[in-house]
Coordinates of C-alpha atoms and ligand atoms in Angstrom, one line a residue:
M1 CA 133.4 118.9 107.4
P2 CA 130.9 117.4 109.8
I3 CA 131.2 113.7 110.6
L4 CA 128.7 111.6 108.7
T5 CA 126.3 109.5 110.4
L6 CA 126.9 106.4 107.9
K7 CA 129.4 106.1 105.4
F8 CA 129.9 103.0 102.9
D9 CA 133.2 103.2 100.8
N10 CA 133.5 100.7 98.0
V11 CA 131.9 98.1 99.7
H12 CA 131.6 94.3 98.7
K13 CA 129.4 91.5 100.3
S14 CA 129.1 88.0 98.2
F15 CA 127.4 84.8 99.6
V16 CA 127.9 81.2 98.6
S17 CA 125.1 79.0 98.0
Q18 CA 124.9 75.9 96.3
G19 CA 128.7 75.5 96.3
Q20 CA 128.6 79.1 93.8
R21 CA 129.7 82.3 95.0
R22 CA 127.2 85.5 94.3
S23 CA 128.2 88.7 94.4
I24 CA 125.6 91.0 95.7
L25 CA 127.1 94.4 96.5
N26 CA 129.5 94.8 94.2
G27 CA 131.2 98.6 95.2
V28 CA 128.6 100.3 96.9
S29 CA 129.2 103.7 98.1
L30 CA 127.0 105.9 100.0
S31 CA 126.5 109.0 102.8
L32 CA 124.6 109.9 105.0
A33 CA 124.8 112.9 107.1
A34 CA 122.8 113.7 110.5
G35 CA 119.1 114.5 109.7
E36 CA 119.0 113.3 105.9
T37 CA 116.5 110.8 105.0
M38 CA 117.5 108.2 101.9
A39 CA 115.2 105.8 100.4
L40 CA 116.7 102.5 99.1
T41 CA 115.3 101.0 96.3
G42 CA 115.8 97.9 94.2
E43 CA 114.0 94.4 92.9
S44 CA 113.6 91.8 95.0
G45 CA 116.7 90.4 96.1
S46 CA 118.9 92.8 94.4
G47 CA 120.9 93.0 98.2
K48 CA 118.9 95.7 99.9
S49 CA 118.3 94.2 103.2
T50 CA 122.2 92.9 103.2
L51 CA 123.3 96.6 103.1
L52 CA 121.0 97.3 105.5
H53 CA 122.3 94.4 107.7
L54 CA 125.8 95.6 107.1
A55 CA 124.9 99.0 108.1
A56 CA 124.0 97.8 111.1
G57 CA 126.7 95.8 111.7
L58 CA 124.7 92.9 111.8
D59 CA 126.7 91.2 109.1
Q60 CA 130.1 91.9 107.5
G61 CA 131.3 93.0 104.3
D62 CA 134.0 91.5 102.4
G63 CA 136.0 94.6 101.2
G64 CA 135.5 98.2 101.3
N65 CA 135.1 100.4 104.2
I66 CA 132.0 101.1 106.3
S67 CA 131.7 103.7 109.1
V68 CA 129.0 104.8 111.5
C69 CA 129.5 108.0 113.2
G70 CA 132.9 108.2 112.3
Q71 CA 134.0 104.7 113.7
N72 CA 135.1 102.5 111.6
I73 CA 132.8 99.3 111.7
T74 CA 135.1 97.0 109.5
G75 CA 136.9 94.9 111.7
L76 CA 135.4 96.1 115.0
S77 CA 135.3 93.5 117.7
E78 CA 132.0 91.7 118.7
T79 CA 131.8 94.0 121.7
G80 CA 132.7 97.3 119.8
L81 CA 130.0 96.5 117.0
A82 CA 127.6 95.4 120.5
E83 CA 128.2 99.2 121.7
L84 CA 128.0 101.1 118.9
R85 CA 124.3 99.0 118.3
K86 CA 123.5 100.0 121.4
N87 CA 124.2 103.4 121.6
K88 CA 123.9 104.7 117.8
I89 CA 121.6 102.2 115.8
A90 CA 117.8 101.3 115.6
V91 CA 116.4 99.2 113.6
V92 CA 112.8 99.0 112.6
F93 CA 111.6 96.0 110.6
Q94 CA 109.4 94.9 108.6
Q95 CA 107.5 92.4 110.8
F96 CA 107.9 94.3 113.7
N97 CA 110.1 91.9 115.8
L98 CA 108.0 92.8 119.2
I99 CA 108.5 90.8 122.3
P100 CA 105.2 88.9 122.6
S101 CA 105.3 88.7 126.4
L102 CA 106.2 92.6 126.6
T103 CA 103.3 95.2 126.9
A104 CA 103.3 97.8 123.9
W105 CA 105.1 100.4 127.1
Q106 CA 107.4 97.6 128.2
N107 CA 108.7 96.7 124.6
I108 CA 109.1 100.7 123.7
G109 CA 111.5 101.2 127.1
F110 CA 113.1 97.8 125.9
H111 CA 116.0 99.0 123.8
A112 CA 116.4 101.9 125.6
R113 CA 116.5 100.8 128.9
L114 CA 119.4 98.1 127.5
A115 CA 121.1 101.0 126.8
G116 CA 120.7 102.4 130.2
R117 CA 119.1 105.5 128.3
F118 CA 115.6 105.2 129.4
D119 CA 114.2 108.7 129.1
Q120 CA 110.3 108.5 131.0
E121 CA 109.5 111.7 129.8
W122 CA 110.9 111.0 125.8
S123 CA 108.8 108.1 125.8
D124 CA 105.8 109.6 127.4
A125 CA 106.1 112.3 124.3
L126 CA 106.5 109.1 121.7
C127 CA 103.5 107.4 123.3
E128 CA 101.5 110.5 122.6
V129 CA 102.8 111.5 119.1
L130 CA 102.0 108.1 117.9
G131 CA 98.8 107.7 119.7
L132 CA 99.6 104.9 121.6
D133 CA 98.7 106.6 125.0
D134 CA 95.4 104.2 125.2
L135 CA 97.4 101.0 124.4
R136 CA 100.3 101.1 126.7
N137 CA 99.1 98.2 128.4
H138 CA 98.3 96.0 125.4
T139 CA 100.2 92.8 124.5
P140 CA 101.4 93.0 120.7
D141 CA 99.0 90.2 119.6
Q142 CA 96.3 92.7 121.0
L143 CA 97.2 95.3 118.7
S144 CA 96.5 95.9 114.9
G145 CA 99.5 95.6 112.2
G146 CA 99.4 99.6 112.0
Q147 CA 99.6 100.1 115.7
Q148 CA 102.6 97.5 115.8
Q149 CA 104.4 99.2 113.8
R150 CA 104.0 102.5 115.6
V151 CA 105.3 100.7 118.5
A152 CA 108.2 99.4 117.0
I153 CA 109.2 102.7 115.8
A154 CA 108.7 104.4 119.3
R155 CA 111.0 101.8 120.5
A156 CA 113.2 102.7 117.9
M157 CA 113.3 106.3 118.3
A158 CA 113.3 105.7 122.0
V159 CA 116.9 105.5 122.3
R160 CA 117.2 108.7 120.3
P161 CA 119.3 106.7 117.5
A162 CA 121.6 108.6 115.6
L163 CA 121.1 106.1 112.7
L164 CA 117.8 104.7 112.1
L165 CA 117.0 101.8 109.6
A166 CA 114.1 100.9 108.2
D167 CA 113.9 97.4 106.3
E168 CA 110.3 98.4 104.3
P169 CA 108.9 99.7 107.7
T170 CA 105.3 100.5 106.1
G171 CA 105.5 97.3 103.9
S172 CA 102.9 95.5 106.0
L173 CA 100.5 98.3 106.1
D174 CA 97.3 100.0 103.3
E175 CA 98.7 102.7 101.9
T176 CA 96.8 104.9 104.1
S177 CA 98.3 103.6 106.9
G178 CA 101.3 103.6 105.5
H179 CA 101.7 107.1 104.7
K180 CA 100.4 107.9 108.0
V181 CA 103.2 106.2 110.1
L182 CA 105.8 107.6 107.2
D183 CA 104.7 111.0 108.4
L184 CA 105.1 110.4 111.9
L185 CA 108.4 108.9 111.4
L186 CA 109.8 111.7 109.2
N187 CA 108.5 114.4 111.6
L188 CA 110.1 112.2 114.1
V189 CA 113.8 112.2 112.7
S190 CA 113.4 115.6 111.5
Q191 CA 113.1 116.8 115.1
E192 CA 115.7 114.8 116.4
Q193 CA 118.2 115.2 113.6
T194 CA 118.6 110.9 113.2
A195 CA 119.8 110.1 109.6
L196 CA 117.4 107.9 108.0
L197 CA 117.7 105.1 105.6
L198 CA 114.7 103.2 104.8
V199 CA 114.4 100.3 102.3
T200 CA 110.9 100.4 100.5
H201 CA 109.4 98.7 97.6
S202 CA 107.1 101.7 96.9
T203 CA 107.7 104.6 94.6
A204 CA 105.5 106.7 96.4
I205 CA 106.9 106.0 99.8
A206 CA 110.3 106.4 98.7
E207 CA 109.4 110.0 96.6
R208 CA 108.7 111.6 100.6
L209 CA 112.5 111.1 101.4
A210 CA 114.7 113.7 100.7
R211 CA 117.5 111.7 98.8
R212 CA 116.7 107.9 96.5
V213 CA 119.2 105.4 95.9
H214 CA 118.3 102.1 93.5
L215 CA 120.3 99.2 93.6
S216 CA 120.9 97.2 90.6
H217 CA 123.3 94.6 89.7
G218 CA 125.5 95.6 93.1
Q219 CA 125.4 98.9 92.4
L220 CA 123.7 102.2 93.6
T221 CA 122.0 104.5 90.7
Ligands
LIG301 N1 122.8 84.7 104.7 C1 122.7 84.4 103.2 N2 123.4 83.3 102.7 C2 123.0 82.9 101.4 N3 122.5 84.2 100.5 C3 121.7 85.2 100.9 C4 122.3 85.1 102.2 N4 121.3 86.5 102.5 C5 120.8 86.9 101.3 N5 121.3 85.9 100.4 C6 120.9 86.6 99.0 O1 121.0 87.7 98.8 C7 120.2 88.2 97.7 C8 119.9 89.6 97.9 O2 119.2 89.2 99.1 P1 118.5 90.6 99.9 O3 117.6 89.5 101.1 O4 119.6 91.7 100.9 O5 117.5 90.9 99.3 P2 116.4 92.2 99.3 O6 116.6 93.4 98.1 O7 116.5 92.9 100.5 O8 115.0 91.4 98.5 P3 113.5 91.6 98.8 O9 113.1 92.8 98.6 O10 112.8 90.5 98.1 O11 113.7 91.7 100.4 C9 119.3 87.1 97.4 O12 119.6 86.3 96.6 C10 119.5 86.4 99.0 O13 119.0 85.0 98.6

């Protein structure tokens, strides 16, 4: 059986706030193979971002196991996690998280250079596909929301991640731009056989992904 890109086995996560422990994920299991795309929906506050953060190794669960590319990340050291994040995982956030002082081109290469995997030809190709050629020297404040989002996608794909985690990547765009950005993203992940887990509030966006899961009361349906 091929190694899964992302696997959650009976994962639990709770938070304590105002002295009370609240269970957010209550036995979540999922598996995602290379090239698969999965939409994660759920009401506001249901725990979608929490699940994404656990998958990215940015937070730890309280129980169960999570593995990325066959490597169990539960209990992995900070160094091990940092290596995995650098080499296998990329995240696209709703608010883009571009570095304001860098140009679009520098932003695109940033993660890839950190990972020691900057590939000029691939980054050029991403700029072309994502319609960023004329915007390379612009800083984020000179770009529209849709343009910034395309830079964020180029930055994520520049590392050729095995796993792409996207938290409402089209959430701040109007519907037409959102679908256009999704077209580009889906083409890229299909070409690269990237596993994509995408959080969205939009049923129309979710329906365009091959698999869909819904988070409710801490469990996936
Ligand atoms: N670090 C934290 N400490 C305490 N509670 C937290 C923490 N992070 C998240 N929560 C709580 O966990 C619940 C789930 O939050 P999360 O952001 O994962 O939901 P979400 O489904 O992504 O919501 P939205 O769709 O509004 O972004 C919320 O009630 C939130 O307040």
